[in-house]
mmCIF file of N, CA and C in Angstrom:
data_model
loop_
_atom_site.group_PDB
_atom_site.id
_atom_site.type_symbol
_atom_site.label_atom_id
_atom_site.label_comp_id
_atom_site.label_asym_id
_atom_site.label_seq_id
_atom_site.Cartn_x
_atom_site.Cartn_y
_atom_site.Cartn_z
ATOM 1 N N UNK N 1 191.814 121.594 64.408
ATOM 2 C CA UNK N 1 191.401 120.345 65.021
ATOM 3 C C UNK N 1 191.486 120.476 66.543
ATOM 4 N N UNK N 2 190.306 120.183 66.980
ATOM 5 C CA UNK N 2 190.226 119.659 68.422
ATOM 6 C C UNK N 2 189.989 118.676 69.001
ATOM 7 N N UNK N 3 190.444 118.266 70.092
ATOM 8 C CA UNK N 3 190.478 117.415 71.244
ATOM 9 C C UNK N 3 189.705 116.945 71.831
ATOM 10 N N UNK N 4 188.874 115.791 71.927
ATOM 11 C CA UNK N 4 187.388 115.724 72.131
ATOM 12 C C UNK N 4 187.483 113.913 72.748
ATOM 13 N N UNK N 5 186.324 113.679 73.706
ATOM 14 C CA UNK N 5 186.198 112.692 73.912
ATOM 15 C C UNK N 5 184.703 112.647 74.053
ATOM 16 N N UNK N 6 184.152 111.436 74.106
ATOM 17 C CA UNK N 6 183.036 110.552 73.628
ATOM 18 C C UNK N 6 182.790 109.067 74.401
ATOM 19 N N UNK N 7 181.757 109.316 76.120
ATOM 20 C CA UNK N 7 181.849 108.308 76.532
ATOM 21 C C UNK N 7 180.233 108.087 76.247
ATOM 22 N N UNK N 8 180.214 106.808 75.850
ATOM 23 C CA UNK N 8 178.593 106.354 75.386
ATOM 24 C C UNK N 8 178.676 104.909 76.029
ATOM 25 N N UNK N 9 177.265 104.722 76.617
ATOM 26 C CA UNK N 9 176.763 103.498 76.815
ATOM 27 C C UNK N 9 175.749 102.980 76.156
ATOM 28 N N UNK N 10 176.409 101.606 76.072
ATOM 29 C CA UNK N 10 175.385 100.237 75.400
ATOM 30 C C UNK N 10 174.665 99.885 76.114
ATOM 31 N N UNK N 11 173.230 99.144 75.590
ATOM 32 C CA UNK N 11 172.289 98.641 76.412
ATOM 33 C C UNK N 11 172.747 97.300 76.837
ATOM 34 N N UNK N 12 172.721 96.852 77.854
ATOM 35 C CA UNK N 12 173.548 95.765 78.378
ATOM 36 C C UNK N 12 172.971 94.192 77.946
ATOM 37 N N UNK N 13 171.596 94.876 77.288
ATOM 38 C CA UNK N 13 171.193 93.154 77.485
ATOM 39 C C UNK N 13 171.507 92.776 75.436
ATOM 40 N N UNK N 14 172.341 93.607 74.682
ATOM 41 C CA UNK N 14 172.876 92.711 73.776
ATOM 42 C C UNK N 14 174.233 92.129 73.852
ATOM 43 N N UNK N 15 174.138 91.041 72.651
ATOM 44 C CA UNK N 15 175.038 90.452 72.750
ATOM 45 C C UNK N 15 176.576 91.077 72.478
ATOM 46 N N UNK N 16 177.480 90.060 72.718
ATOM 47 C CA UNK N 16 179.056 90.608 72.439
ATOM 48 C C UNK N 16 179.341 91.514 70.970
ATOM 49 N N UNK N 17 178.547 90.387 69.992
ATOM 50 C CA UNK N 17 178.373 90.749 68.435
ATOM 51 C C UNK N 17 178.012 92.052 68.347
ATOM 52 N N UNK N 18 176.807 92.201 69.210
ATOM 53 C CA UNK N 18 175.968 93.607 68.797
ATOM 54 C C UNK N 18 176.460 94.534 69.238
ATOM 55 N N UNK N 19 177.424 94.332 70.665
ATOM 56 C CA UNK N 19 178.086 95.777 70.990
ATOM 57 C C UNK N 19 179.430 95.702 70.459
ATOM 58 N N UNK N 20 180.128 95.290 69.820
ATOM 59 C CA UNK N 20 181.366 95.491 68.723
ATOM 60 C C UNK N 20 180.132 95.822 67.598
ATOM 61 N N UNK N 21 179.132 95.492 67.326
ATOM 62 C CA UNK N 21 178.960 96.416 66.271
ATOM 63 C C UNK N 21 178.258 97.890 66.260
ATOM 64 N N UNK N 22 177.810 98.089 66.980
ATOM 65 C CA UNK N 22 177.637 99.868 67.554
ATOM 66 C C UNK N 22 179.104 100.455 67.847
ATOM 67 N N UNK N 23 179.966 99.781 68.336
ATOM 68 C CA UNK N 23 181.166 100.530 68.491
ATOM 69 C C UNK N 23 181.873 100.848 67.743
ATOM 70 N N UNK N 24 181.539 99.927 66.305
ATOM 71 C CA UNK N 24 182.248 99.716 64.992
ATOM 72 C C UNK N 24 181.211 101.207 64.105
ATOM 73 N N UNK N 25 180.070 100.592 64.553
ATOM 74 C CA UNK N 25 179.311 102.097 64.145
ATOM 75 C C UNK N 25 179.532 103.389 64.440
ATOM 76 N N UNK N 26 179.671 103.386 65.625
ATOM 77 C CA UNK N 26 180.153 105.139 66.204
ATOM 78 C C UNK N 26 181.774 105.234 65.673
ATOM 79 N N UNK N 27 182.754 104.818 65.682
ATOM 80 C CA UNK N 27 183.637 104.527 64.755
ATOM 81 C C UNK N 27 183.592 105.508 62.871
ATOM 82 N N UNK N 28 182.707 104.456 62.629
ATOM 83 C CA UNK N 28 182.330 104.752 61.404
ATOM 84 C C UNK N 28 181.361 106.168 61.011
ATOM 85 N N UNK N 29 181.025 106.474 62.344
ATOM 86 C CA UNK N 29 180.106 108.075 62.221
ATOM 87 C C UNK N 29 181.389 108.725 61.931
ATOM 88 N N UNK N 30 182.769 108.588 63.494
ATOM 89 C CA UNK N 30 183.568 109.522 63.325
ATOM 90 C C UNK N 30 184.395 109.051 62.421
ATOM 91 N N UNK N 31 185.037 108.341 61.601
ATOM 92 C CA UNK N 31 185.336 108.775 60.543
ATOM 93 C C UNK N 31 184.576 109.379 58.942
ATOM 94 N N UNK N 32 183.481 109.012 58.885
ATOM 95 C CA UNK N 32 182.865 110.001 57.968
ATOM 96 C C UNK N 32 182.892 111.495 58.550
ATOM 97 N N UNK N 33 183.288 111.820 59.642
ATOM 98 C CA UNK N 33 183.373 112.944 60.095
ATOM 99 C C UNK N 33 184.965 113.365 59.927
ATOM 100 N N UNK N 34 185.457 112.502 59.476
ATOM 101 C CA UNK N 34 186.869 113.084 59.443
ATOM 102 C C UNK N 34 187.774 113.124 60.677
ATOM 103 N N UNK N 35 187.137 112.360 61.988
ATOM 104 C CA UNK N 35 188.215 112.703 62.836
ATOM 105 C C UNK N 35 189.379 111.910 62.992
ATOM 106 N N UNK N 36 190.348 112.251 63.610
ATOM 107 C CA UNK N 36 191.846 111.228 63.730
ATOM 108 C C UNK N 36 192.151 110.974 64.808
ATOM 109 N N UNK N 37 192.833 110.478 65.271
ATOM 110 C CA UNK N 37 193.668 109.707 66.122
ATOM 111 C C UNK N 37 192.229 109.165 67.078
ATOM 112 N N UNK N 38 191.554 108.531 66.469
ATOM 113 C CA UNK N 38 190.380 107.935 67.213
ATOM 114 C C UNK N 38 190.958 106.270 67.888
ATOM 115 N N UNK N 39 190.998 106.609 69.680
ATOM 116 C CA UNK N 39 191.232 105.688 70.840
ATOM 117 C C UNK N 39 190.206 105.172 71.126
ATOM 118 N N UNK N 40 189.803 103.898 70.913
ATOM 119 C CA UNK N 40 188.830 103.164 71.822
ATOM 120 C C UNK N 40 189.158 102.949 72.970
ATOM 121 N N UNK N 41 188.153 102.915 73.843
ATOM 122 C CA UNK N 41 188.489 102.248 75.815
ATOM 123 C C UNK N 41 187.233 101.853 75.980
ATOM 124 N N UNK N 42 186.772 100.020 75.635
ATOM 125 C CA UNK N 42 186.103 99.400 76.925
ATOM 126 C C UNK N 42 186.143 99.485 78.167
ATOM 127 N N UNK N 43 185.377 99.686 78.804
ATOM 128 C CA UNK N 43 185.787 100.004 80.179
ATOM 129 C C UNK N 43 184.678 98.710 80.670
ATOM 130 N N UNK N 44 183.762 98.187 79.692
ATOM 131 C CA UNK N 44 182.980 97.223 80.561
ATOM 132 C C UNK N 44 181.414 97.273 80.911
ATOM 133 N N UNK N 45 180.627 96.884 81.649
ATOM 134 C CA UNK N 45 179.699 96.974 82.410
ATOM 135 C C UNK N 45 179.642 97.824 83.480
ATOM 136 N N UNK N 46 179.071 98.155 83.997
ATOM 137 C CA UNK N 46 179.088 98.679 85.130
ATOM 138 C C UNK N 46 177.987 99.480 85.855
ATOM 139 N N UNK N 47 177.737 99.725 86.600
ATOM 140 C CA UNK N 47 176.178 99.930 87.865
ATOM 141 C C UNK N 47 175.907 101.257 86.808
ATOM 142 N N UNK N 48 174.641 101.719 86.731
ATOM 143 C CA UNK N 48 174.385 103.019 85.859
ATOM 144 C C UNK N 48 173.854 104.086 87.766
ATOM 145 N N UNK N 49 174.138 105.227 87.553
ATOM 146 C CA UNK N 49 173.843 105.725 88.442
ATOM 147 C C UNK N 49 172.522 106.030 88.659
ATOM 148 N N UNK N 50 171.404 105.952 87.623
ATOM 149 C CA UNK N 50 170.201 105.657 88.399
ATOM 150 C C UNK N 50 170.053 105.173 86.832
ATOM 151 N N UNK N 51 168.669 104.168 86.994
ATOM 152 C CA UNK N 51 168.082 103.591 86.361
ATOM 153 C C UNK N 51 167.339 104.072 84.920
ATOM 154 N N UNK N 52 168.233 103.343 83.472
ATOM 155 C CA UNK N 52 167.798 104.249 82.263
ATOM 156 C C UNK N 52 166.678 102.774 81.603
ATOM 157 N N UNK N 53 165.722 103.159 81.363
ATOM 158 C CA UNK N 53 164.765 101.819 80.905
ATOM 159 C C UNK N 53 164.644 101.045 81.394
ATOM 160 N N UNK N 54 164.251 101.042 82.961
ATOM 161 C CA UNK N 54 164.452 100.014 83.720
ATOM 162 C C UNK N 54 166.000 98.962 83.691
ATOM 163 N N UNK N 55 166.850 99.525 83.065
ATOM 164 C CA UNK N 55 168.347 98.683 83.020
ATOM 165 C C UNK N 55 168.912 99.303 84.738
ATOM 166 N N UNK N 56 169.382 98.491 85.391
ATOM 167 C CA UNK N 56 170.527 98.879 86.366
ATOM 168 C C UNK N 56 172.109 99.041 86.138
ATOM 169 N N UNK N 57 172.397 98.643 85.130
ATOM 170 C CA UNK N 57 173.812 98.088 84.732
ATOM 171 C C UNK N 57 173.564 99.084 82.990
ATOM 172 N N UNK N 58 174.984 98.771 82.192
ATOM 173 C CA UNK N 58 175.516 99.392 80.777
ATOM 174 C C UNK N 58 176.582 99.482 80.531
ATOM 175 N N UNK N 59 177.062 99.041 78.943
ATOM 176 C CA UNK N 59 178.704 98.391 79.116
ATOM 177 C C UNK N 59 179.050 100.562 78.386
ATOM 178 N N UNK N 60 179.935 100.196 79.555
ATOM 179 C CA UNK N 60 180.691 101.840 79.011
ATOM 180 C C UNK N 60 181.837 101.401 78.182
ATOM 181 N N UNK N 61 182.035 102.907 77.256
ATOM 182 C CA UNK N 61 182.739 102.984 76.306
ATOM 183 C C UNK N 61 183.552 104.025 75.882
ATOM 184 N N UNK N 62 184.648 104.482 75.957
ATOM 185 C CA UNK N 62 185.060 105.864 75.975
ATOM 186 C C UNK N 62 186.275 106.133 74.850
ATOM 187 N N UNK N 63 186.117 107.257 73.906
ATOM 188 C CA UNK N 63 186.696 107.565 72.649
ATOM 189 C C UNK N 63 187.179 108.887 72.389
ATOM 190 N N UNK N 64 188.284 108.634 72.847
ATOM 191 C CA UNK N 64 189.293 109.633 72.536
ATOM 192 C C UNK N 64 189.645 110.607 70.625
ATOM 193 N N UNK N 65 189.033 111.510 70.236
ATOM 194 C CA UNK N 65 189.574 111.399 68.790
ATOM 195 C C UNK N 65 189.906 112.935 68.848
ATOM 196 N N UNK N 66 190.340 113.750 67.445
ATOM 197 C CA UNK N 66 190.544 114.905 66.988
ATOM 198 C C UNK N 66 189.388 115.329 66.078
ATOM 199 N N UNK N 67 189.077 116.398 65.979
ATOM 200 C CA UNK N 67 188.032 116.585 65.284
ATOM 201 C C UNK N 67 187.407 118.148 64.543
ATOM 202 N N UNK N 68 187.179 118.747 63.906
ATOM 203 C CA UNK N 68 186.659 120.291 63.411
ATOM 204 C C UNK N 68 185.472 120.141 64.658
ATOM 205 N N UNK N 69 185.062 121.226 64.735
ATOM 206 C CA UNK N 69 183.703 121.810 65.662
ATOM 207 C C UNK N 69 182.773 121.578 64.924
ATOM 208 N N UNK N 70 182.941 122.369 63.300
ATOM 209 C CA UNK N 70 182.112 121.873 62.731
ATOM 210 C C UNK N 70 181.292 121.249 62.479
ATOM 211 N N UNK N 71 181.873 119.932 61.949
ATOM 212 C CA UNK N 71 181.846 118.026 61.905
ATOM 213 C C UNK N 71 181.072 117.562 63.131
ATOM 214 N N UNK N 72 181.336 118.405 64.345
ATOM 215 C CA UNK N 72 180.756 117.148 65.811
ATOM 216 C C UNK N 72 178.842 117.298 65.634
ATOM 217 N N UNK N 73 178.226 118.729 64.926
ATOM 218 C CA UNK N 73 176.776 118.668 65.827
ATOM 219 C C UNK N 73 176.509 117.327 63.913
ATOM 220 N N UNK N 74 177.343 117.204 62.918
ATOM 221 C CA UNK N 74 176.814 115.819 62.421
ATOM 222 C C UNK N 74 176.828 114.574 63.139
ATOM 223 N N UNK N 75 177.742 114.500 63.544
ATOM 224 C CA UNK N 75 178.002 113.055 64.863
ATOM 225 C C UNK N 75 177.305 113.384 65.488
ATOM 226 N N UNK N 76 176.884 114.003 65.856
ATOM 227 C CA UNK N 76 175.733 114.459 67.294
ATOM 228 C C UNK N 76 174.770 113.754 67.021
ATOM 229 N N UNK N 77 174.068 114.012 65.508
ATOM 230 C CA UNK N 77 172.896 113.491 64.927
ATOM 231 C C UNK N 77 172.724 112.426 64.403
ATOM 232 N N UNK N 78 174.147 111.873 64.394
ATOM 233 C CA UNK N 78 173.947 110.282 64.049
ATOM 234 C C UNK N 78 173.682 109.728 64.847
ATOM 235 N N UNK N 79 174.320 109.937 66.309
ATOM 236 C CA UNK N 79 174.275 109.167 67.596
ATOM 237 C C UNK N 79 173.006 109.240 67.972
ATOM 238 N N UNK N 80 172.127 110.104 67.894
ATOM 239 C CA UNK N 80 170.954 110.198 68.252
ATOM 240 C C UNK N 80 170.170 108.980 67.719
ATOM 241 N N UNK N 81 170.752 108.528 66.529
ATOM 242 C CA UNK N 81 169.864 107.816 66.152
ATOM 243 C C UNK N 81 170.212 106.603 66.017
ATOM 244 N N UNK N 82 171.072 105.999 66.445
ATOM 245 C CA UNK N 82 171.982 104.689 66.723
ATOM 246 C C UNK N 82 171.048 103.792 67.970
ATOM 247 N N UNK N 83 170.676 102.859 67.562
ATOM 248 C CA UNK N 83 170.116 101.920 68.031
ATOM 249 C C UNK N 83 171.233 100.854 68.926
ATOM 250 N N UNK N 84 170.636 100.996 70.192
ATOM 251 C CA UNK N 84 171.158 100.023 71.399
ATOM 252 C C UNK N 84 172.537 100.838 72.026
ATOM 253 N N UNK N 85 172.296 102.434 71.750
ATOM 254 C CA UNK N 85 172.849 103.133 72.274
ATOM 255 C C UNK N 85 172.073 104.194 73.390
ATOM 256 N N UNK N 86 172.227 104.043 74.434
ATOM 257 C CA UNK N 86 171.191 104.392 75.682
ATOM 258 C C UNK N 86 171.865 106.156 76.074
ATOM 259 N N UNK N 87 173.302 105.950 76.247
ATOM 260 C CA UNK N 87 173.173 107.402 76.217
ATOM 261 C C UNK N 87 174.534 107.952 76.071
ATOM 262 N N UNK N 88 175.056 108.939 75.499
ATOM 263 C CA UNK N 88 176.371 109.897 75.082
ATOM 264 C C UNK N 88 176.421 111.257 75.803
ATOM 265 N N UNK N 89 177.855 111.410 75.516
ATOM 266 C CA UNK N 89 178.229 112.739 76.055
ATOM 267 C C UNK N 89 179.420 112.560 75.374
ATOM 268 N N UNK N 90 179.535 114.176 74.464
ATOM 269 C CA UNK N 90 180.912 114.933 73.773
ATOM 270 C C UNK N 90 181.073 115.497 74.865
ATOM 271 N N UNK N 91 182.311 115.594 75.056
ATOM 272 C CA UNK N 91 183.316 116.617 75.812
ATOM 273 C C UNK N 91 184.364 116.796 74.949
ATOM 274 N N UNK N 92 184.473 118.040 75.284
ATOM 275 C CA UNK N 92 186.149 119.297 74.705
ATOM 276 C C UNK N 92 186.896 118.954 75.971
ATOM 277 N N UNK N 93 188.127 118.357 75.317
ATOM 278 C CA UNK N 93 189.772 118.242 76.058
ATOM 279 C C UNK N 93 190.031 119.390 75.943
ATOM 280 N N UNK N 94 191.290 119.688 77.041
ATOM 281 C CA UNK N 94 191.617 120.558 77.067
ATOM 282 C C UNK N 94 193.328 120.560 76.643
#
């Protein structure tokens, strides 16, 4: 098991409902993936550094979990396809 984090942004213009439920979704990718000690961190809204779909703004989200190497390029491919999710990045902890 490795050490991995997972910061993804929401498209800003849904509601409260809809982004607890993508977060509840990516959640639910990584545990069908088996990972553990999975940390949520809202971090909020905040300015996007240049402009994704004409949005200026996107509520960030950052997820701490454990995980096989294996298991991540399946999460990879779920996220891809997760709706009102604008954009991700896996990173390896060290």
């Amino acid at each position: 098991m490795r050490n991995y984090e997972i910061m993804y942004i929401i498209n800003p213009v849904t509601t409260e409902e809809q982004k607890a439920e993508v977060i509840e979704k990516v959640n639910a990718i990584l545990a069908a993936a088996k990972a553990e000690d999975v940390k949520v961190e809202k971090w909020g809204e905040r300015k996007l550094a240049y402009p994704i779909d004409k949005k200026e703004t996107g509520f960030y989200v950052l997820t701490t979990f454990k995980i096989e190497g294996t298991e991540l390029k399946e999460v990879e491919t779920k996220l891809n396809i997760t709706e009102n999710l604008m954009r991700y990045i896996v990173v390896k902890k060290d």
